[in-house]
XYZ file of C-alpha atoms in Angstrom:
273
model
C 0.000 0.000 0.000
C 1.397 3.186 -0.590
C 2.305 5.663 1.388
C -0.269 8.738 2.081
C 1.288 11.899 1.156
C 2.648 13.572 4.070
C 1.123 16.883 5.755
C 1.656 19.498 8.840
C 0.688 17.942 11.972
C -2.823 18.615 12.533
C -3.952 18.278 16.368
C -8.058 16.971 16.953
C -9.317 17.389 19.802
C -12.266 14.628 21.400
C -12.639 13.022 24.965
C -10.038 11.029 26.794
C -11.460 7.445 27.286
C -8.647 5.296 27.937
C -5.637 6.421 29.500
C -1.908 5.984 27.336
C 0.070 7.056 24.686
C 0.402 5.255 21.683
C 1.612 5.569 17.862
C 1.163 4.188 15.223
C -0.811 3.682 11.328
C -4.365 4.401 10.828
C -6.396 1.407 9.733
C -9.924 2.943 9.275
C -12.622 -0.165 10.034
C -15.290 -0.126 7.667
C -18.464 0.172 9.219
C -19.848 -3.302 9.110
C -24.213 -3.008 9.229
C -26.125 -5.349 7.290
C -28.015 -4.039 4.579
C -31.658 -3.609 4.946
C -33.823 -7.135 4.739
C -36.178 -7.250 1.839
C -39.500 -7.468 2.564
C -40.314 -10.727 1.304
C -44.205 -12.111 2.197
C -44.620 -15.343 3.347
C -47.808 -17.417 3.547
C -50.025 -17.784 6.226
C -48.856 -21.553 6.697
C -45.311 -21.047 7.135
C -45.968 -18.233 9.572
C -45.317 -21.148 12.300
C -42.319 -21.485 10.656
C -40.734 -17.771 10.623
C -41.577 -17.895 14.628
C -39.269 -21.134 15.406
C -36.468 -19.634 13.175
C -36.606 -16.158 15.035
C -36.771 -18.456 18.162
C -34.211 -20.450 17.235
C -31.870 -17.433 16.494
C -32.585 -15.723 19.833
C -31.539 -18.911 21.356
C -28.268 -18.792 19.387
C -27.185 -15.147 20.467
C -28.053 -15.862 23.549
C -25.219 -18.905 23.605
C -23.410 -16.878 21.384
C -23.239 -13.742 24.274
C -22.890 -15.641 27.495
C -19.502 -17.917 25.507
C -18.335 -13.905 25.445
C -18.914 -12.966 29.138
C -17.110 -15.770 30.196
C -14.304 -15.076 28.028
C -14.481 -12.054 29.613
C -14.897 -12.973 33.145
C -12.409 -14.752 32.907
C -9.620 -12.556 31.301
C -10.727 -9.228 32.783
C -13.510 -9.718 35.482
C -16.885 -10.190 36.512
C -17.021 -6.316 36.687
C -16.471 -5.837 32.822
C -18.445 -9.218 32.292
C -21.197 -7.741 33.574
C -21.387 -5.148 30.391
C -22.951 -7.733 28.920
C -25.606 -8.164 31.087
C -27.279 -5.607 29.026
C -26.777 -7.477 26.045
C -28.520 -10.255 27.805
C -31.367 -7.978 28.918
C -32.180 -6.886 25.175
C -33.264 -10.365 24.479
C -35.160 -10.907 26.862
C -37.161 -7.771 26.629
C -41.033 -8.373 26.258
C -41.722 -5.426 24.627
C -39.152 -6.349 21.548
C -40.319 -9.675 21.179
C -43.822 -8.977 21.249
C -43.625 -6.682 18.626
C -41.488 -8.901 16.945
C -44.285 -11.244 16.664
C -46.674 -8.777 16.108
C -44.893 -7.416 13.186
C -44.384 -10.690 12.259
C -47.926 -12.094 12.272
C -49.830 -9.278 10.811
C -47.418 -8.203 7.735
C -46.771 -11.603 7.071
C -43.135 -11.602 5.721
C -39.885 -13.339 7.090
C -38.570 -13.448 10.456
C -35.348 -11.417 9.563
C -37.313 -8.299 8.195
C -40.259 -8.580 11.199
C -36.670 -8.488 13.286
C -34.878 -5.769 11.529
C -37.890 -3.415 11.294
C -38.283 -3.405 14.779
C -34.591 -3.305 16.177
C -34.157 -0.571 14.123
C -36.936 0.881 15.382
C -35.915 0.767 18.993
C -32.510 1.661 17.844
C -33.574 5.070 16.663
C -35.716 5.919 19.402
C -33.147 5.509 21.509
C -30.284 7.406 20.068
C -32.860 10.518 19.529
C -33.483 11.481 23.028
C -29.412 12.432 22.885
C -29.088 10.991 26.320
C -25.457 9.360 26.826
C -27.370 6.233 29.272
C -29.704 5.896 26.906
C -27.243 6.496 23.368
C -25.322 3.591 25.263
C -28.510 1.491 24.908
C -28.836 1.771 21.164
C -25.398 0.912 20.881
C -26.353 -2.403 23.076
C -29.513 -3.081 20.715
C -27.240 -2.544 17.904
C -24.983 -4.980 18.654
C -27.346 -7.462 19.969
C -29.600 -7.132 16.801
C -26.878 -7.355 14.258
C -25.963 -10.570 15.823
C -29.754 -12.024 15.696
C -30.355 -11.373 11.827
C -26.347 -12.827 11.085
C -28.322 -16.690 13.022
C -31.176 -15.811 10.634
C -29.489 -15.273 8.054
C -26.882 -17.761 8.530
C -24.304 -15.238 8.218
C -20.491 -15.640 9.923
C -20.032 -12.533 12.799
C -17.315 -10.633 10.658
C -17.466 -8.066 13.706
C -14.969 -9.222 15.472
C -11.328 -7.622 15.478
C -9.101 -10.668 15.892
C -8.449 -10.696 11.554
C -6.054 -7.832 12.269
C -2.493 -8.940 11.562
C -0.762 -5.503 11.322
C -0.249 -3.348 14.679
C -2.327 0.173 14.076
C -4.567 2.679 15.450
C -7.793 1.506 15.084
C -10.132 4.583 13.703
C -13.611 3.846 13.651
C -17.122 5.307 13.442
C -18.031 3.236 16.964
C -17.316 0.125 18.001
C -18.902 -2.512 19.731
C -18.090 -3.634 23.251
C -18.396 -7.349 21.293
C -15.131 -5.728 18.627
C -13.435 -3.741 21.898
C -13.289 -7.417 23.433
C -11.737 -9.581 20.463
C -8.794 -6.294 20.365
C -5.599 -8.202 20.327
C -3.109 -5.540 22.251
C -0.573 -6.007 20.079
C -1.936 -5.281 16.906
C -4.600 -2.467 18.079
C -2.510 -0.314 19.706
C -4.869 2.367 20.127
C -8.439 2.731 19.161
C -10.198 6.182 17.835
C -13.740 7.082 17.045
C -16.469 9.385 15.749
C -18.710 8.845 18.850
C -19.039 7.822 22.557
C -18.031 8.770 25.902
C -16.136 8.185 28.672
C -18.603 6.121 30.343
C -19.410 3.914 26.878
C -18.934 0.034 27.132
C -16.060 0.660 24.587
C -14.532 3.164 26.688
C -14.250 1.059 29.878
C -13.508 -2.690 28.321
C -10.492 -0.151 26.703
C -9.339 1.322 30.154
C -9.793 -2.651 31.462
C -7.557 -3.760 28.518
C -5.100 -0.796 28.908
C -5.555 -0.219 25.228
C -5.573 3.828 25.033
C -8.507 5.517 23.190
C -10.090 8.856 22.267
C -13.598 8.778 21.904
C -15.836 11.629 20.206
C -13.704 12.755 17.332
C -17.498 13.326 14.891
C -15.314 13.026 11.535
C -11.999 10.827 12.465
C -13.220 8.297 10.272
C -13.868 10.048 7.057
C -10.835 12.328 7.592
C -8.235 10.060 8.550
C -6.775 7.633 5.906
C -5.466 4.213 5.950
C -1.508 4.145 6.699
C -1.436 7.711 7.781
C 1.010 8.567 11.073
C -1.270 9.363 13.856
C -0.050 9.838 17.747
C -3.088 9.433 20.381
C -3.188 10.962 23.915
C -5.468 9.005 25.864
C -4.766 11.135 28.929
C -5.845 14.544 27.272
C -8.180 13.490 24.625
C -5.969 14.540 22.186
C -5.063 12.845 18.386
C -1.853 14.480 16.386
C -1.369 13.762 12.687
C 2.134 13.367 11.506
C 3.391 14.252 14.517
C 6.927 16.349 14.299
C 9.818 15.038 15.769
C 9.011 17.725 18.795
C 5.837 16.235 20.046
C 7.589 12.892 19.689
C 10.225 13.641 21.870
C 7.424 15.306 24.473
C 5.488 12.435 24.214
C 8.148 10.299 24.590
C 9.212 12.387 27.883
C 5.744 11.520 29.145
C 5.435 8.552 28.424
C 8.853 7.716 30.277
C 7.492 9.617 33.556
C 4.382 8.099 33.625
C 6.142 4.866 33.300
C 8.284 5.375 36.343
C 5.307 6.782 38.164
C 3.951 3.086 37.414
C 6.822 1.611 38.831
C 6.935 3.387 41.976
C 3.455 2.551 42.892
C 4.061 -1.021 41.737
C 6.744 -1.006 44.422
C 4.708 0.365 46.881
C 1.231 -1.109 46.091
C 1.355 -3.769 48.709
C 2.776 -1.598 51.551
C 0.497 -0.614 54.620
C -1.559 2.712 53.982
């Protein structure tokens, strides 16, 4: 791949999720959302049918999302586990599934679109109100949903990050806490994206990993280009584009201090108060 023609450094300013300094070549992740379902009818006979399969494929996420908590429970904690306890809660939601069905039974068309129409529904419901709590709920029945049509659809989960062979900075719209979890640390060296908080899933499975991140960027992702030299502050909230060989050596000063800071409380971590 060639190499992006070189600018000034260019300094963006968003919100410090995940403390660290890291640097390193932008790999912008594709937003991955599945294209709309097409309505497609179905008779009134195989309406049985259509309910089984959208059974069936709750039943599957569900497997599919508790397999994850462990994983994470196990590698992290129950504390970030718990983050998917939300996940969990989506499913099980009466409200969803009984419009679902409803959907479903009265328009007569496959399980997928009754699914899809609804989820997206909720979805944008949810993110209009412009509450974080509740923005961090659509991003839940995002993720949940996307991974209920892929078992209807018989479709593999290409959302998670482990395909990444290359270390980079990670530059995304949003991600996922299901991507934040399949990170590998040393190939996603850093993570930045258009929206979130400090208090998103993403933000706090990144502090738990100790993968820095700056969150709230609005355009990252359609202004930053694959391979580009990018330098992330994860204490400030700050990304740097080509960063000169000045804020290198500052950030390399930092980085050293806070480094030795780490040290000393490592040292003294187990001492009485």
């Amino acid at each position: 791949m060639p190499e992006p023609e070189r600018v000034g450094e260019r300094v963006m300013k968003g919100i410090a999720a995940s403390p660290g300094v890291a640097r390193g070549k932008v790999l912008v992740l594709a937003e991955h959302t599945l294209d709309a379902v097409p309505r497609q009818q179905v008779s009134e006979a195989d309406l049985p049918r259509q309910v089984k399969r959208l059974e069936e494929a709750m039943t599957a996420t569900r497997e599919q999302i508790l397999a994850v908590q462990r994983q994470v429970s196990q590698s992290l904690g129950a504390t970030d586990a718990g983050i998917f306890d939300a996940h969990l809660l989506v499913l099980e939601d009466p409200v969803l599934i009984e419009k679902v069905h409803k959907y479903l039974l009265e328009h007569r068309v496959t399980a997928e679109h009754a699914f899809q129409q609804v989820a997206d529904g909720f979805v944008r419901a949810l993110a209009s109100i412009g509450d974080d709590f509740l923005s961090e709920r659509a991003a839940d029945m995002r993720d949940v949903s996307h991974r209920v049509l892929r078992n209807l659809m018989c479709r593999t989960h290409d959302s998670e990050l482990r395909w990444i062979q290359q270390p980079c900075i990670l530059v995304a719209e949003d991600l996922t806490p299901s991507q934040t979890v399949t990170m590998d640390r040393k190939m996603v060296l850093g993570f930045v994206t258009d929206i979130g908080s400090r208090t998103s899933h993403a933000a706090i499975l990144a502090r738990s990993l100790g993968i820095p991140a700056v969150v709230g960027l609005q355009t990252a992702s359609r202004n930053l280009r694959d391979g580009e030299d990018v330098l992330i502050d994860g204490y400030n909230g700050v990304v740097i584009l080509n960063p000169t060989d000045q804020t290198l050596f500052e950030y390399g000063q930092l980085r050293k201090r806070r480094v030795t800071m780490e040290e000393r409380l490592h040292e003294v971590r187990d001492q009485p108060a």
